[in-house]
Tab-separated table of C-alpha atoms and ligand atoms in Angstrom:
chain	number	residue	atom	x	y	z
T	1	UNK	CA	32.421	-14.290	-22.351
T	2	UNK	CA	29.895	-16.420	-24.224
T	3	UNK	CA	32.190	-19.390	-23.863
T	4	UNK	CA	32.448	-18.795	-20.130
T	5	UNK	CA	28.657	-18.669	-19.866
T	6	UNK	CA	28.357	-21.941	-21.791
T	7	UNK	CA	30.861	-23.597	-19.458
T	8	UNK	CA	28.898	-22.433	-16.431
T	9	UNK	CA	25.633	-23.698	-17.851
T	10	UNK	CA	27.240	-27.076	-18.548
T	11	UNK	CA	28.554	-27.224	-14.989
T	12	UNK	CA	25.004	-27.190	-13.614
T	13	UNK	CA	23.926	-30.659	-12.492
T	14	UNK	CA	20.829	-32.392	-13.879
T	15	UNK	CA	17.728	-32.690	-11.704
T	16	UNK	CA	18.325	-36.420	-10.982
T	17	UNK	CA	21.924	-35.698	-10.033
T	18	UNK	CA	20.820	-33.095	-7.502
T	19	UNK	CA	18.222	-35.480	-6.076
T	20	UNK	CA	20.837	-38.254	-5.736
T	21	UNK	CA	23.276	-35.889	-4.041
T	22	UNK	CA	20.606	-34.738	-1.569
T	23	UNK	CA	20.306	-38.318	-0.273
T	24	UNK	CA	23.738	-37.888	1.261
T	25	UNK	CA	22.995	-34.553	2.936
T	26	UNK	CA	21.619	-34.777	6.463
T	27	UNK	CA	19.729	-31.457	6.445
T	28	UNK	CA	17.601	-32.694	3.565
T	29	UNK	CA	16.519	-35.967	5.191
T	30	UNK	CA	13.186	-34.501	6.466
T	31	UNK	CA	12.277	-33.682	2.862
T	32	UNK	CA	13.247	-37.141	1.591
T	33	UNK	CA	11.578	-39.207	4.308
T	34	UNK	CA	8.246	-39.469	2.538
T	35	UNK	CA	7.984	-40.669	-1.061
T	36	UNK	CA	4.903	-38.519	-1.537
T	37	UNK	CA	7.046	-35.397	-1.117
T	38	UNK	CA	9.149	-36.300	-4.151
T	39	UNK	CA	7.152	-34.316	-6.764
T	40	UNK	CA	7.407	-31.162	-4.686
T	41	UNK	CA	11.102	-31.705	-4.064
T	42	UNK	CA	11.673	-32.225	-7.800
T	43	UNK	CA	9.746	-29.078	-8.570
T	44	UNK	CA	11.854	-27.081	-6.117
T	45	UNK	CA	15.082	-28.451	-7.585
T	46	UNK	CA	13.963	-27.380	-11.072
T	47	UNK	CA	13.085	-23.958	-9.743
T	48	UNK	CA	16.507	-23.470	-8.138
T	49	UNK	CA	18.345	-24.733	-11.229
T	50	UNK	CA	16.371	-22.279	-13.319
T	51	UNK	CA	17.439	-19.482	-10.978
T	52	UNK	CA	21.066	-20.648	-11.314
T	53	UNK	CA	20.740	-20.489	-15.116
T	54	UNK	CA	19.350	-16.968	-14.906
T	55	UNK	CA	22.280	-15.964	-12.718
T	56	UNK	CA	24.656	-17.184	-15.399
T	57	UNK	CA	22.842	-15.118	-18.043
T	58	UNK	CA	22.985	-12.118	-15.732
T	59	UNK	CA	26.769	-12.601	-15.244
T	60	UNK	CA	28.629	-13.497	-12.125
T	61	UNK	CA	32.056	-11.961	-11.934
T	62	UNK	CA	33.964	-14.698	-10.074
T	63	UNK	CA	36.280	-17.034	-11.989
T	64	UNK	CA	35.090	-20.404	-13.223
T	65	UNK	CA	37.044	-22.262	-10.541
T	66	UNK	CA	35.263	-20.200	-7.830
T	67	UNK	CA	31.997	-20.742	-9.591
T	68	UNK	CA	32.353	-24.514	-9.567
T	69	UNK	CA	33.249	-24.728	-5.918
T	70	UNK	CA	30.546	-22.251	-4.874
T	71	UNK	CA	27.834	-23.908	-6.931
T	72	UNK	CA	26.812	-26.796	-4.698
T	73	UNK	CA	26.703	-24.817	-1.414
T	74	UNK	CA	24.681	-22.163	-3.224
T	75	UNK	CA	22.236	-24.736	-4.659
T	76	UNK	CA	21.794	-26.292	-1.218
T	77	UNK	CA	21.160	-22.959	0.452
T	78	UNK	CA	18.611	-21.877	-2.158
T	79	UNK	CA	16.916	-25.252	-2.091
T	80	UNK	CA	16.509	-25.239	1.682
T	81	UNK	CA	15.022	-21.780	1.418
T	82	UNK	CA	12.366	-22.774	-1.144
T	83	UNK	CA	11.590	-26.034	0.652
T	84	UNK	CA	11.037	-24.332	3.971
T	85	UNK	CA	9.278	-21.267	2.564
T	86	UNK	CA	7.467	-22.384	-0.558
T	87	UNK	CA	6.944	-19.414	-2.786
T	88	UNK	CA	3.529	-17.948	-2.621
T	89	UNK	CA	2.657	-15.309	-5.167
T	90	UNK	CA	1.854	-12.704	-2.526
T	91	UNK	CA	4.850	-12.325	-0.271
T	92	UNK	CA	6.937	-10.082	1.889
T	93	UNK	CA	8.806	-7.165	0.384
T	94	UNK	CA	11.273	-4.958	2.234
T	95	UNK	CA	10.240	-1.369	1.659
T	96	UNK	CA	13.351	0.770	2.089
T	97	UNK	CA	11.994	3.568	-0.119
T	98	UNK	CA	10.741	5.676	2.779
T	99	UNK	CA	7.350	5.986	1.042
T	100	UNK	CA	5.005	5.199	3.922
T	101	UNK	CA	1.815	4.583	1.918
T	102	UNK	CA	3.463	2.719	-0.971
T	103	UNK	CA	0.709	1.910	-3.453
T	104	UNK	CA	2.667	-0.967	-5.033
T	105	UNK	CA	3.451	-2.515	-1.665
T	106	UNK	CA	-0.014	-2.665	-0.157
T	107	UNK	CA	-0.471	0.920	1.103
T	108	UNK	CA	-1.133	1.077	4.861
T	109	UNK	CA	0.244	-1.606	7.194
T	110	UNK	CA	-2.184	-2.860	9.802
T	111	UNK	CA	-1.437	-2.420	13.471
T	112	UNK	CA	-0.763	-5.773	15.204
T	113	UNK	CA	-3.995	-5.348	17.202
T	114	UNK	CA	-6.005	-5.060	13.987
T	115	UNK	CA	-4.151	-7.959	12.347
T	116	UNK	CA	-4.863	-10.184	15.356
T	117	UNK	CA	-8.555	-9.354	15.147
T	118	UNK	CA	-8.504	-10.407	11.471
T	119	UNK	CA	-6.782	-13.713	12.227
T	120	UNK	CA	-9.216	-14.481	15.052
T	121	UNK	CA	-12.281	-13.802	12.882
T	122	UNK	CA	-10.830	-15.719	9.947
T	123	UNK	CA	-10.496	-19.005	11.809
T	124	UNK	CA	-13.802	-18.997	13.681
T	125	UNK	CA	-17.473	-18.429	12.944
T	126	UNK	CA	-18.594	-14.954	13.903
T	127	UNK	CA	-21.695	-12.797	14.339
T	128	UNK	CA	-20.987	-11.079	11.007
T	129	UNK	CA	-24.669	-10.863	10.123
T	130	UNK	CA	-26.278	-12.150	13.280
T	131	UNK	CA	-28.109	-10.172	15.910
T	132	UNK	CA	-27.094	-12.158	18.958
T	133	UNK	CA	-29.876	-10.671	21.116
T	134	UNK	CA	-32.741	-11.648	18.840
T	135	UNK	CA	-31.166	-14.537	16.958
T	136	UNK	CA	-32.251	-12.906	13.737
T	137	UNK	CA	-30.300	-11.812	10.718
T	138	UNK	CA	-28.288	-8.658	11.421
T	139	UNK	CA	-26.322	-6.171	9.375
T	140	UNK	CA	-22.576	-6.439	8.821
T	141	UNK	CA	-22.292	-2.651	8.998
T	142	UNK	CA	-23.232	-2.436	12.696
T	143	UNK	CA	-19.769	-3.645	13.697
T	144	UNK	CA	-18.202	-0.347	12.681
T	145	UNK	CA	-21.087	2.102	12.351
T	146	UNK	CA	-21.174	3.302	15.943
T	147	UNK	CA	-17.406	3.623	16.085
T	148	UNK	CA	-17.400	5.678	12.898
T	149	UNK	CA	-20.177	7.922	14.188
T	150	UNK	CA	-18.366	8.498	17.484
T	151	UNK	CA	-15.073	9.261	15.773
T	152	UNK	CA	-16.405	11.494	12.988
T	153	UNK	CA	-19.447	13.091	14.596
T	154	UNK	CA	-21.698	11.835	11.768
T	155	UNK	CA	-25.249	10.521	12.201
T	156	UNK	CA	-24.699	7.325	10.250
T	157	UNK	CA	-22.004	5.387	8.405
T	158	UNK	CA	-21.379	2.458	6.109
T	159	UNK	CA	-18.425	0.852	4.380
T	160	UNK	CA	-17.806	-0.613	0.941
T	161	UNK	CA	-14.913	-2.221	-0.909
T	162	UNK	CA	-12.856	0.943	-1.466
T	163	UNK	CA	-13.274	4.683	-1.879
T	164	UNK	CA	-13.693	4.383	-5.645
T	165	UNK	CA	-16.670	2.103	-4.942
T	166	UNK	CA	-17.990	4.628	-2.417
T	167	UNK	CA	-17.973	7.432	-5.007
T	168	UNK	CA	-19.517	5.160	-7.649
T	169	UNK	CA	-22.282	4.097	-5.262
T	170	UNK	CA	-23.059	7.670	-4.230
T	171	UNK	CA	-23.315	8.785	-7.878
T	172	UNK	CA	-25.465	5.828	-8.852
T	173	UNK	CA	-27.804	6.286	-5.899
T	174	UNK	CA	-28.364	10.030	-6.088
T	175	UNK	CA	-27.500	11.117	-9.628
T	176	UNK	CA	-28.453	8.317	-12.032
T	177	UNK	CA	-29.395	10.082	-15.289
T	178	UNK	CA	-28.926	13.466	-13.636
T	179	UNK	CA	-26.276	16.161	-13.357
T	180	UNK	CA	-23.446	16.507	-10.845
T	181	UNK	CA	-21.603	19.802	-10.545
T	182	UNK	CA	-17.822	19.652	-9.955
T	183	UNK	CA	-15.141	22.358	-10.079
T	184	UNK	CA	-12.638	22.114	-12.973
T	185	UNK	CA	-9.911	22.384	-10.338
T	186	UNK	CA	-11.090	19.126	-8.747
T	187	UNK	CA	-11.363	16.718	-11.695
T	188	UNK	CA	-8.882	14.439	-9.989
T	189	UNK	CA	-7.079	11.431	-11.391
T	190	UNK	CA	-5.693	9.060	-8.782
T	191	UNK	CA	-3.113	6.394	-9.716
T	192	UNK	CA	-4.518	3.152	-11.056
T	193	UNK	CA	-6.974	4.858	-13.466
T	194	UNK	CA	-9.496	6.297	-11.016
T	195	UNK	CA	-10.679	9.524	-12.643
T	196	UNK	CA	-13.551	11.548	-11.264
T	197	UNK	CA	-15.120	12.196	-14.713
T	198	UNK	CA	-14.967	8.474	-15.551
T	199	UNK	CA	-16.352	7.316	-12.214
T	200	UNK	CA	-19.287	9.717	-12.532
T	201	UNK	CA	-20.000	8.331	-15.978
T	202	UNK	CA	-19.740	4.733	-14.720
T	203	UNK	CA	-22.219	5.580	-11.981
T	204	UNK	CA	-24.672	6.879	-14.599
T	205	UNK	CA	-24.297	10.565	-13.685
T	206	UNK	CA	-23.569	13.443	-16.003
T	207	UNK	CA	-20.652	15.676	-15.107
T	208	UNK	CA	-21.139	19.434	-15.251
T	209	UNK	CA	-17.788	21.206	-14.967
T	210	UNK	CA	-17.695	24.706	-13.547
T	211	UNK	CA	-15.017	27.363	-13.016
T	212	UNK	CA	-11.462	27.057	-14.299
T	213	UNK	CA	-8.442	24.977	-13.344
T	214	UNK	CA	-7.159	27.529	-10.849
T	215	UNK	CA	-10.276	29.471	-9.827
T	216	UNK	CA	-13.831	28.409	-9.100
T	217	UNK	CA	-16.351	30.664	-7.346
T	218	UNK	CA	-19.637	30.211	-5.524
T	219	UNK	CA	-21.429	31.969	-8.380
T	220	UNK	CA	-20.015	29.416	-10.884
T	221	UNK	CA	-21.745	26.590	-9.030
T	222	UNK	CA	-24.905	28.606	-8.615
T	223	UNK	CA	-25.115	29.469	-12.338
T	224	UNK	CA	-24.914	25.767	-13.263
T	225	UNK	CA	-27.810	24.658	-11.057
T	226	UNK	CA	-30.995	23.681	-12.914
T	227	UNK	CA	-33.862	21.202	-12.578
T	228	UNK	CA	-31.553	18.315	-13.624
T	229	UNK	CA	-28.977	18.993	-10.897
T	230	UNK	CA	-28.819	16.079	-8.452
T	231	UNK	CA	-25.632	16.781	-6.503
T	232	UNK	CA	-22.866	19.232	-5.724
T	233	UNK	CA	-19.619	17.284	-5.420
T	234	UNK	CA	-16.419	18.444	-3.777
T	235	UNK	CA	-13.305	16.367	-4.442
T	236	UNK	CA	-10.225	16.669	-2.296
T	237	UNK	CA	-7.238	17.388	-4.544
T	238	UNK	CA	-5.224	14.849	-2.624
T	239	UNK	CA	-2.346	14.138	-4.973
T	240	UNK	CA	-1.589	17.573	-6.376
T	241	UNK	CA	-1.598	21.223	-5.343
T	242	UNK	CA	-2.873	24.224	-7.236
T	243	UNK	CA	-0.882	27.137	-5.917
T	244	UNK	CA	-0.620	30.844	-6.706
T	245	UNK	CA	-3.560	32.691	-8.248
T	246	UNK	CA	-6.274	30.372	-7.001
T	247	UNK	CA	-9.722	30.203	-5.481
T	248	UNK	CA	-11.832	27.257	-4.401
T	249	UNK	CA	-15.246	27.105	-2.735
T	250	UNK	CA	-15.123	25.526	0.710
T	251	UNK	CA	-17.315	22.631	1.788
T	252	UNK	CA	-19.179	24.940	4.169
T	253	UNK	CA	-20.011	27.401	1.362
T	254	UNK	CA	-21.230	24.575	-0.865
T	255	UNK	CA	-23.425	23.362	1.988
T	256	UNK	CA	-24.994	26.827	2.139
T	257	UNK	CA	-25.622	26.764	-1.632
T	258	UNK	CA	-27.041	23.242	-1.470
T	259	UNK	CA	-29.467	24.304	1.275
T	260	UNK	CA	-30.649	27.265	-0.786
T	261	UNK	CA	-31.665	24.994	-3.680
T	262	UNK	CA	-32.424	21.777	-1.786
T	263	UNK	CA	-29.530	19.849	-3.388
T	264	UNK	CA	-27.370	17.387	-1.424
T	265	UNK	CA	-23.644	18.175	-1.122
T	266	UNK	CA	-21.069	15.370	-1.088
T	267	UNK	CA	-17.326	15.302	-0.578
T	268	UNK	CA	-14.795	12.719	-1.745
T	269	UNK	CA	-12.100	13.340	0.846
T	270	UNK	CA	-9.694	10.808	-0.710
T	271	UNK	CA	-7.154	10.111	1.993
T	272	UNK	CA	-9.356	11.017	4.934
T	273	UNK	CA	-7.621	11.456	8.254
T	274	UNK	CA	-8.615	11.929	11.883
T	275	UNK	CA	-5.434	13.982	12.451
T	276	UNK	CA	-4.705	17.263	10.670
T	277	UNK	CA	-0.921	16.756	10.618
T	278	UNK	CA	-0.234	20.025	12.463
T	279	UNK	CA	1.621	18.254	15.293
T	280	UNK	CA	4.004	16.862	12.650
T	281	UNK	CA	4.515	20.289	11.106
T	282	UNK	CA	2.565	19.396	7.934
T	283	UNK	CA	0.494	21.993	6.084
T	284	UNK	CA	-2.986	21.632	7.536
T	285	UNK	CA	-5.430	19.269	5.797
T	286	UNK	CA	-9.128	19.173	6.617
T	287	UNK	CA	-9.875	16.277	8.950
T	288	UNK	CA	-12.840	13.958	8.499
T	289	UNK	CA	-14.426	15.478	11.617
T	290	UNK	CA	-14.157	18.981	10.130
T	291	UNK	CA	-15.785	17.912	6.865
T	292	UNK	CA	-18.663	16.313	8.753
T	293	UNK	CA	-19.006	19.358	10.970
T	294	UNK	CA	-19.207	21.709	8.003
T	295	UNK	CA	-22.584	20.134	7.260
T	296	UNK	CA	-21.794	18.029	4.171
T	297	UNK	CA	-24.525	15.456	3.585
T	298	UNK	CA	-22.112	12.627	2.796
T	299	UNK	CA	-18.337	12.340	3.070
T	300	UNK	CA	-16.309	9.412	1.707
T	301	UNK	CA	-12.678	8.395	2.233
T	302	UNK	CA	-10.272	5.454	1.977
T	303	UNK	CA	-9.568	2.957	4.738
T	304	UNK	CA	-5.971	2.254	3.740
T	305	UNK	CA	-4.495	5.694	3.263
T	306	UNK	CA	-3.991	8.002	6.248
T	307	UNK	CA	-6.562	6.117	8.293
T	308	UNK	CA	-4.002	3.306	8.438
T	309	UNK	CA	-6.474	0.453	8.112
T	310	UNK	CA	-7.481	-2.064	5.414
T	311	UNK	CA	-8.618	-1.258	1.864
T	312	UNK	CA	-12.151	0.050	2.302
T	313	UNK	CA	-14.374	2.926	1.286
T	314	UNK	CA	-16.008	4.641	4.241
T	315	UNK	CA	-19.091	6.788	3.837
T	316	UNK	CA	-20.384	8.920	6.717
T	317	UNK	CA	-23.190	11.448	6.851
T	318	UNK	CA	-26.947	11.887	7.167
T	319	UNK	CA	-29.010	8.873	8.141
T	320	UNK	CA	-31.645	9.238	5.415
T	321	UNK	CA	-28.958	9.348	2.701
T	322	UNK	CA	-27.136	6.356	4.151
T	323	UNK	CA	-30.397	4.425	4.104
T	324	UNK	CA	-30.799	5.113	0.408
T	325	UNK	CA	-27.240	3.936	-0.246
T	326	UNK	CA	-27.893	0.686	1.602
T	327	UNK	CA	-31.047	0.058	-0.406
T	328	UNK	CA	-29.163	0.302	-3.721
T	329	UNK	CA	-28.610	-3.120	-5.347
T	330	UNK	CA	-25.033	-2.081	-6.184
T	331	UNK	CA	-24.212	-2.101	-2.471
T	332	UNK	CA	-24.322	-5.899	-2.509
T	333	UNK	CA	-21.794	-5.985	-5.351
T	334	UNK	CA	-19.494	-3.512	-3.616
T	335	UNK	CA	-19.838	-4.893	-0.119
T	336	UNK	CA	-17.008	-5.207	2.314
T	337	UNK	CA	-15.586	-8.610	3.270
T	338	UNK	CA	-15.596	-9.853	6.870
T	339	UNK	CA	-11.795	-9.889	7.150
T	340	UNK	CA	-11.655	-6.280	6.011
T	341	UNK	CA	-14.379	-5.427	8.457
T	342	UNK	CA	-12.373	-7.008	11.282
T	343	UNK	CA	-9.273	-5.060	10.254
T	344	UNK	CA	-11.277	-1.853	10.133
T	345	UNK	CA	-12.915	-2.448	13.504
T	346	UNK	CA	-9.504	-3.181	15.045
T	347	UNK	CA	-8.067	0.018	13.569
T	348	UNK	CA	-11.002	2.226	14.580
T	349	UNK	CA	-10.879	0.870	18.146
T	350	UNK	CA	-7.304	2.055	18.417
T	351	UNK	CA	-8.404	5.580	17.519
T	352	UNK	CA	-11.245	5.293	19.995
T	353	UNK	CA	-8.833	4.229	22.745
T	354	UNK	CA	-6.604	7.224	22.032
T	355	UNK	CA	-4.003	4.917	20.470
T	356	UNK	CA	-4.229	6.314	16.954
T	357	UNK	CA	-0.654	7.555	16.993
T	358	UNK	CA	0.687	4.018	17.364
T	359	UNK	CA	-0.966	2.898	14.112
T	360	UNK	CA	1.981	2.098	11.788
T	361	UNK	CA	1.286	4.892	9.264
T	362	UNK	CA	1.296	7.528	12.015
T	363	UNK	CA	4.189	5.951	13.872
T	364	UNK	CA	6.307	6.068	10.696
T	365	UNK	CA	5.262	9.622	9.869
T	366	UNK	CA	6.213	10.837	13.325
T	367	UNK	CA	9.635	9.172	13.827
T	368	UNK	CA	12.165	11.623	15.231
T	369	UNK	CA	15.305	12.444	13.242
T	370	UNK	CA	17.333	10.774	16.009
T	371	UNK	CA	15.399	7.558	15.558
T	372	UNK	CA	15.826	7.675	11.775
T	373	UNK	CA	19.520	8.418	12.091
T	374	UNK	CA	20.106	5.518	14.432
T	375	UNK	CA	18.268	3.151	12.062
T	376	UNK	CA	20.507	4.297	9.190
T	377	UNK	CA	23.565	3.940	11.446
T	378	UNK	CA	22.550	0.415	12.386
T	379	UNK	CA	22.353	-0.583	8.735
T	380	UNK	CA	25.678	1.125	8.028
T	381	UNK	CA	27.297	-0.836	10.863
T	382	UNK	CA	25.884	-4.086	9.490
T	383	UNK	CA	27.450	-3.276	6.086
T	384	UNK	CA	30.838	-2.149	7.398
T	385	UNK	CA	32.558	-5.480	6.660
T	386	UNK	CA	31.226	-5.642	3.109
T	387	UNK	CA	34.129	-4.820	0.772
T	388	UNK	CA	32.062	-4.814	-2.432
T	389	UNK	CA	30.308	-1.556	-1.594
T	390	UNK	CA	30.948	1.933	-0.247
T	391	UNK	CA	28.588	3.074	2.513
T	392	UNK	CA	27.700	6.552	3.799
T	393	UNK	CA	25.030	8.208	5.890
T	394	UNK	CA	23.163	11.023	4.174
T	395	UNK	CA	20.365	13.411	5.006
T	396	UNK	CA	17.436	13.092	2.655
T	397	UNK	CA	13.640	13.276	2.504
T	398	UNK	CA	10.902	10.638	2.570
T	399	UNK	CA	7.388	10.851	1.157
T	400	UNK	CA	3.999	10.182	2.718
T	401	UNK	CA	2.699	8.431	-0.423
T	402	UNK	CA	-0.827	7.325	-1.284
T	403	UNK	CA	-1.549	10.792	-2.664
T	404	UNK	CA	-1.465	12.372	0.792
T	405	UNK	CA	0.495	15.551	1.453
T	406	UNK	CA	2.069	15.351	-2.018
T	407	UNK	CA	4.307	18.367	-1.518
T	408	UNK	CA	5.636	17.450	1.904
T	409	UNK	CA	9.249	16.255	2.141
T	410	UNK	CA	9.804	14.533	5.468
T	411	UNK	CA	13.391	15.043	6.646
T	412	UNK	CA	15.105	11.702	7.165
T	413	UNK	CA	18.471	9.934	7.331
T	414	UNK	CA	19.399	7.287	4.801
T	415	UNK	CA	22.105	4.672	4.557
T	416	UNK	CA	23.556	5.221	1.069
T	417	UNK	CA	25.352	2.394	-0.743
T	418	UNK	CA	27.466	2.566	-3.884
T	419	UNK	CA	28.657	-0.582	-5.678
T	420	UNK	CA	32.420	-0.712	-6.277
T	421	UNK	CA	31.785	-2.823	-9.372
T	422	UNK	CA	28.753	-2.703	-11.574
T	423	UNK	CA	26.139	0.040	-11.790
T	424	UNK	CA	23.554	1.245	-9.301
T	425	UNK	CA	20.881	0.063	-11.725
T	426	UNK	CA	22.296	-3.465	-11.589
T	427	UNK	CA	22.496	-3.318	-7.816
T	428	UNK	CA	18.896	-2.094	-7.542
T	429	UNK	CA	17.753	-5.021	-9.690
T	430	UNK	CA	19.873	-7.467	-7.697
T	431	UNK	CA	18.248	-6.279	-4.465
T	432	UNK	CA	14.762	-6.482	-5.934
T	433	UNK	CA	15.263	-10.019	-7.239
T	434	UNK	CA	16.462	-11.730	-4.063
T	435	UNK	CA	14.385	-14.323	-2.193
T	436	UNK	CA	12.834	-11.328	-0.425
T	437	UNK	CA	12.527	-8.335	-2.753
T	438	UNK	CA	14.211	-5.218	-1.374
T	439	UNK	CA	12.909	-1.904	-2.730
T	440	UNK	CA	15.259	1.065	-2.457
T	441	UNK	CA	15.633	4.552	-3.891
T	442	UNK	CA	18.237	5.477	-6.485
T	443	UNK	CA	19.885	8.881	-6.285
T	444	UNK	CA	22.650	9.491	-8.820
T	445	UNK	CA	25.367	6.886	-8.067
T	446	UNK	CA	23.842	5.769	-4.816
T	447	UNK	CA	21.229	3.338	-3.596
T	448	UNK	CA	19.414	4.795	-0.596
T	449	UNK	CA	17.873	2.809	2.242
T	450	UNK	CA	15.447	4.920	4.261
T	451	UNK	CA	14.959	3.712	7.824
T	452	UNK	CA	11.484	5.262	8.027
T	453	UNK	CA	9.736	2.290	6.433
T	454	UNK	CA	11.982	-0.518	7.685
T	455	UNK	CA	10.518	-3.139	10.012
T	456	UNK	CA	11.995	-5.635	12.459
T	457	UNK	CA	14.509	-7.930	10.725
T	458	UNK	CA	14.758	-5.822	7.555
T	459	UNK	CA	18.206	-4.404	8.338
T	460	UNK	CA	19.674	-7.876	8.856
T	461	UNK	CA	18.096	-9.137	5.634
T	462	UNK	CA	19.387	-6.198	3.596
T	463	UNK	CA	22.910	-6.766	4.953
T	464	UNK	CA	22.641	-10.484	4.212
T	465	UNK	CA	21.527	-9.894	0.626
T	466	UNK	CA	24.322	-7.394	0.016
T	467	UNK	CA	26.808	-10.067	1.143
T	468	UNK	CA	26.049	-11.864	-2.136
T	469	UNK	CA	26.764	-8.830	-4.319
T	470	UNK	CA	29.742	-9.418	-6.663
G	501	PLP	C1	-7.337	7.637	-3.355
G	501	PLP	C2	-8.505	8.402	-3.792
G	501	PLP	C3	-9.643	7.745	-4.295
G	501	PLP	C4	-9.690	6.264	-4.464
G	501	PLP	O1	-9.687	5.609	-3.242
G	501	PLP	P1	-9.444	4.024	-3.171
G	501	PLP	O2	-9.722	3.695	-1.755
G	501	PLP	O3	-8.061	3.805	-3.619
G	501	PLP	O4	-10.435	3.405	-4.102
G	501	PLP	C5	-10.704	8.508	-4.668
G	501	PLP	N1	-10.689	9.858	-4.567
G	501	PLP	C6	-9.608	10.519	-4.103
G	501	PLP	C7	-9.661	12.022	-4.026
G	501	PLP	C8	-8.485	9.814	-3.690
G	501	PLP	O5	-7.422	10.472	-3.226
């Protein structure tokens, strides 16, 4: 085996040999026409040869004779690919996991309308901070404030970098050096090291825990209130459920308590949504509108979870509180970028136009079983001629992701693939390490491709990649 590997490594041409050979290949002439392109070409050749070496280390099962004859066509194909699509660090991934809000893959996808608005604002000057009427300096927040107020029913709104920043800013503005009361059942940790106790501390506030993990009562909050209390904070337990013998105090009840003692009440809604999920058969979640309506002074949520927009932290609520947030120096450090603002405006306009259901997150969550089955069937058909794998359709479940509806299993159809040689773990790695990474789910001896999160062209690319397996 080692000997075979050594022979294969020796069979690889040197960089100058590849370059000389390319001179004779017509499809490479555009890349050879200009001498200045030579360093890039050389770099790409090195890159492809390195990949070939890695393939040898990772074992290719064909015989040496096959290897030798397949080598040059393979090198040419790979080289054309890297020359035409130079590798950027940030690049496309095929998400076949069925996890709609996949944290590792960029969470929510933007709707094309929102993406177009971003591209248009990116390439031109804009009125980002210009009041066109007066010619004076304006505020970047005006571009989304009215939309947010219309959609949520709040008096005022602003946006920052993400929801973690929103919570930090709220703590720092209203509770610096003071106490914030939170239920022990709501001391949430979200992936990526966002923990409510830590964020409060970072914002300069002191956490006062009340109640127990499963039960917290109105009287628990009330007993903890003293002259140092700055805020009552409700945190949506977005990524877990406490079920059984439980009790939590609703936002509306906290509002009543806050009024009694003159203390503002805030809610971190996490994955805030304009839809309650009932039409999809999900267990009901409070919508952003409901939280605002219950009288909470400020409500914050993410832009790139169920809202289906860009990464952003949105804060809505009472005007006087929003004004204090804007006056905080931290706001400058946490401020939202113009491209994000464009993406958010584009997304919010879709909700305003009654088009919210065509935002990718909601489109994917509401696919019918027929649609999902036909996507899985289409992939199966594209794999039918592949003799290296066994293929079946299976019923399975996809996840919402992003910490939203953590206990919901969305019924789906998957195209399941089993390698005839090698293990599923090897196949998963092989798929992930192609020129476009393909992410799949593993279930026992099968690799599952869930049609829910596939986009145009993905099926063809998965089939193409599997052609090269063993
Ligand atoms: C996701 C989440 C956050 C963090 O939001 P980001 O926009 O990712 O910063 C904060 N609180 C809760 C409850 C969350 O679910």
